[in-house]
Amino acid sequence: MKITVDQDACCGSGLCVIRADRVFDQREEDGVVMLLDEAPSPEDFEDVRAAAAGCPTGAIRLAE
Ligand code: SF4
């Protein structure tokens, strides 16, 4: 799995961080997503898929 995020599309909701905090974080100043791990381990795949599916702006893209 390879993850990319579109920081321009992110609205800073933080839902991805709630679902997969080993992979996503938020910038302190404005809450925009930061990608901590663009190639997560398989144990995180389910959480990452949930984060991508639940992102309200479609800012998370997965290549599997
Ligand atoms: S769920 Fe989407 S919009 Fe919300 S912080 Fe994460 S990437 Fe940004």
PDB file of C-alpha atoms and ligand atoms in Angstrom:
ATOM      1  CA  MET A   1       0.000   0.000   0.000  1.00  0.00           C
ATOM      2  CA  LYS A   2       1.167   3.502  -0.874  1.00  0.00           C
ATOM      3  CA  ILE A   3      -0.592   6.545   0.563  1.00  0.00           C
ATOM      4  CA  THR A   4      -0.694  10.093  -0.716  1.00  0.00           C
ATOM      5  CA  VAL A   5      -2.515  13.055   0.801  1.00  0.00           C
ATOM      6  CA  ASP A   6      -3.683  16.296  -0.784  1.00  0.00           C
ATOM      7  CA  GLN A   7      -3.009  18.940   1.848  1.00  0.00           C
ATOM      8  CA  ASP A   8      -4.812  21.571  -0.263  1.00  0.00           C
ATOM      9  CA  ALA A   9      -8.002  19.496  -0.151  1.00  0.00           C
ATOM     10  CA  CYS A  10      -7.802  18.683   3.577  1.00  0.00           C
ATOM     11  CA  CYS A  11     -10.253  20.581   5.789  1.00  0.00           C
ATOM     12  CA  GLY A  12      -8.524  19.579   9.022  1.00  0.00           C
ATOM     13  CA  SER A  13     -11.356  17.502  10.439  1.00  0.00           C
ATOM     14  CA  GLY A  14      -8.927  15.105  12.110  1.00  0.00           C
ATOM     15  CA  LEU A  15     -10.984  11.992  11.403  1.00  0.00           C
ATOM     16  CA  CYS A  16      -8.017  10.243   9.786  1.00  0.00           C
ATOM     17  CA  VAL A  17      -5.928  10.769  12.926  1.00  0.00           C
ATOM     18  CA  ILE A  18      -8.646   9.252  15.077  1.00  0.00           C
ATOM     19  CA  ARG A  19      -8.768   6.187  12.844  1.00  0.00           C
ATOM     20  CA  ALA A  20      -5.053   5.671  12.157  1.00  0.00           C
ATOM     21  CA  ASP A  21      -2.804   7.693  14.433  1.00  0.00           C
ATOM     22  CA  ARG A  22       0.350   5.802  13.475  1.00  0.00           C
ATOM     23  CA  VAL A  23      -0.043   6.944   9.893  1.00  0.00           C
ATOM     24  CA  PHE A  24      -1.666  10.383  10.061  1.00  0.00           C
ATOM     25  CA  ASP A  25      -1.116  13.470  12.180  1.00  0.00           C
ATOM     26  CA  GLN A  26      -2.224  17.090  11.941  1.00  0.00           C
ATOM     27  CA  ARG A  27      -0.244  20.307  11.716  1.00  0.00           C
ATOM     28  CA  GLU A  28      -0.463  22.183  14.977  1.00  0.00           C
ATOM     29  CA  GLU A  29      -1.100  25.548  13.382  1.00  0.00           C
ATOM     30  CA  ASP A  30      -4.069  24.716  11.164  1.00  0.00           C
ATOM     31  CA  GLY A  31      -4.969  21.037  11.589  1.00  0.00           C
ATOM     32  CA  VAL A  32      -4.036  20.073   8.040  1.00  0.00           C
ATOM     33  CA  VAL A  33      -3.102  16.430   7.642  1.00  0.00           C
ATOM     34  CA  MET A  34       0.519  15.264   7.812  1.00  0.00           C
ATOM     35  CA  LEU A  35       1.444  11.851   6.466  1.00  0.00           C
ATOM     36  CA  LEU A  36       3.703  10.047   8.941  1.00  0.00           C
ATOM     37  CA  ASP A  37       4.131   6.837   6.962  1.00  0.00           C
ATOM     38  CA  GLU A  38       3.464   6.655   3.224  1.00  0.00           C
ATOM     39  CA  ALA A  39       3.963   2.874   3.165  1.00  0.00           C
ATOM     40  CA  PRO A  40       2.375   1.474   6.332  1.00  0.00           C
ATOM     41  CA  SER A  41       2.684  -2.069   7.562  1.00  0.00           C
ATOM     42  CA  PRO A  42      -0.147  -4.517   6.811  1.00  0.00           C
ATOM     43  CA  GLU A  43      -1.428  -4.334  10.374  1.00  0.00           C
ATOM     44  CA  ASP A  44      -2.466  -0.729   9.669  1.00  0.00           C
ATOM     45  CA  PHE A  45      -4.168  -1.364   6.314  1.00  0.00           C
ATOM     46  CA  GLU A  46      -7.656  -1.744   7.736  1.00  0.00           C
ATOM     47  CA  ASP A  47      -7.418   1.495   9.723  1.00  0.00           C
ATOM     48  CA  VAL A  48      -5.926   3.356   6.756  1.00  0.00           C
ATOM     49  CA  ARG A  49      -8.712   2.169   4.464  1.00  0.00           C
ATOM     50  CA  ALA A  50     -11.273   3.349   7.025  1.00  0.00           C
ATOM     51  CA  ALA A  51      -9.519   6.710   7.260  1.00  0.00           C
ATOM     52  CA  ALA A  52      -9.494   7.151   3.478  1.00  0.00           C
ATOM     53  CA  ALA A  53     -13.123   6.102   3.141  1.00  0.00           C
ATOM     54  CA  GLY A  54     -14.174   8.437   5.945  1.00  0.00           C
ATOM     55  CA  CYS A  55     -12.244  11.509   4.856  1.00  0.00           C
ATOM     56  CA  PRO A  56     -14.908  14.141   4.151  1.00  0.00           C
ATOM     57  CA  THR A  57     -12.915  15.795   1.377  1.00  0.00           C
ATOM     58  CA  GLY A  58     -11.358  12.785  -0.347  1.00  0.00           C
ATOM     59  CA  ALA A  59      -7.891  14.070   0.486  1.00  0.00           C
ATOM     60  CA  ILE A  60      -6.432  10.602   1.126  1.00  0.00           C
ATOM     61  CA  ARG A  61      -5.544   8.420  -1.862  1.00  0.00           C
ATOM     62  CA  LEU A  62      -4.474   4.792  -1.655  1.00  0.00           C
ATOM     63  CA  ALA A  63      -2.612   2.709  -4.200  1.00  0.00           C
ATOM     64  CA  GLU A  64      -2.781  -0.981  -3.330  1.00  0.00           C
TER      65      GLU A  64
HETATM   66  S1  SF4 B   1      -9.887  13.083   7.411  1.00  0.00           S
HETATM   67 FE1  SF4 B   1      -9.362  14.108   5.465  1.00  0.00          FE
HETATM   68  S2  SF4 B   1     -10.010  16.235   5.754  1.00  0.00           S
HETATM   69 FE2  SF4 B   1      -9.890  15.284   7.809  1.00  0.00          FE
HETATM   70  S3  SF4 B   1      -7.801  15.763   8.548  1.00  0.00           S
HETATM   71 FE3  SF4 B   1      -7.722  13.743   7.540  1.00  0.00          FE
HETATM   72  S4  SF4 B   1      -7.133  14.198   5.397  1.00  0.00           S
HETATM   73 FE4  SF4 B   1      -7.837  16.106   6.323  1.00  0.00          FE
END
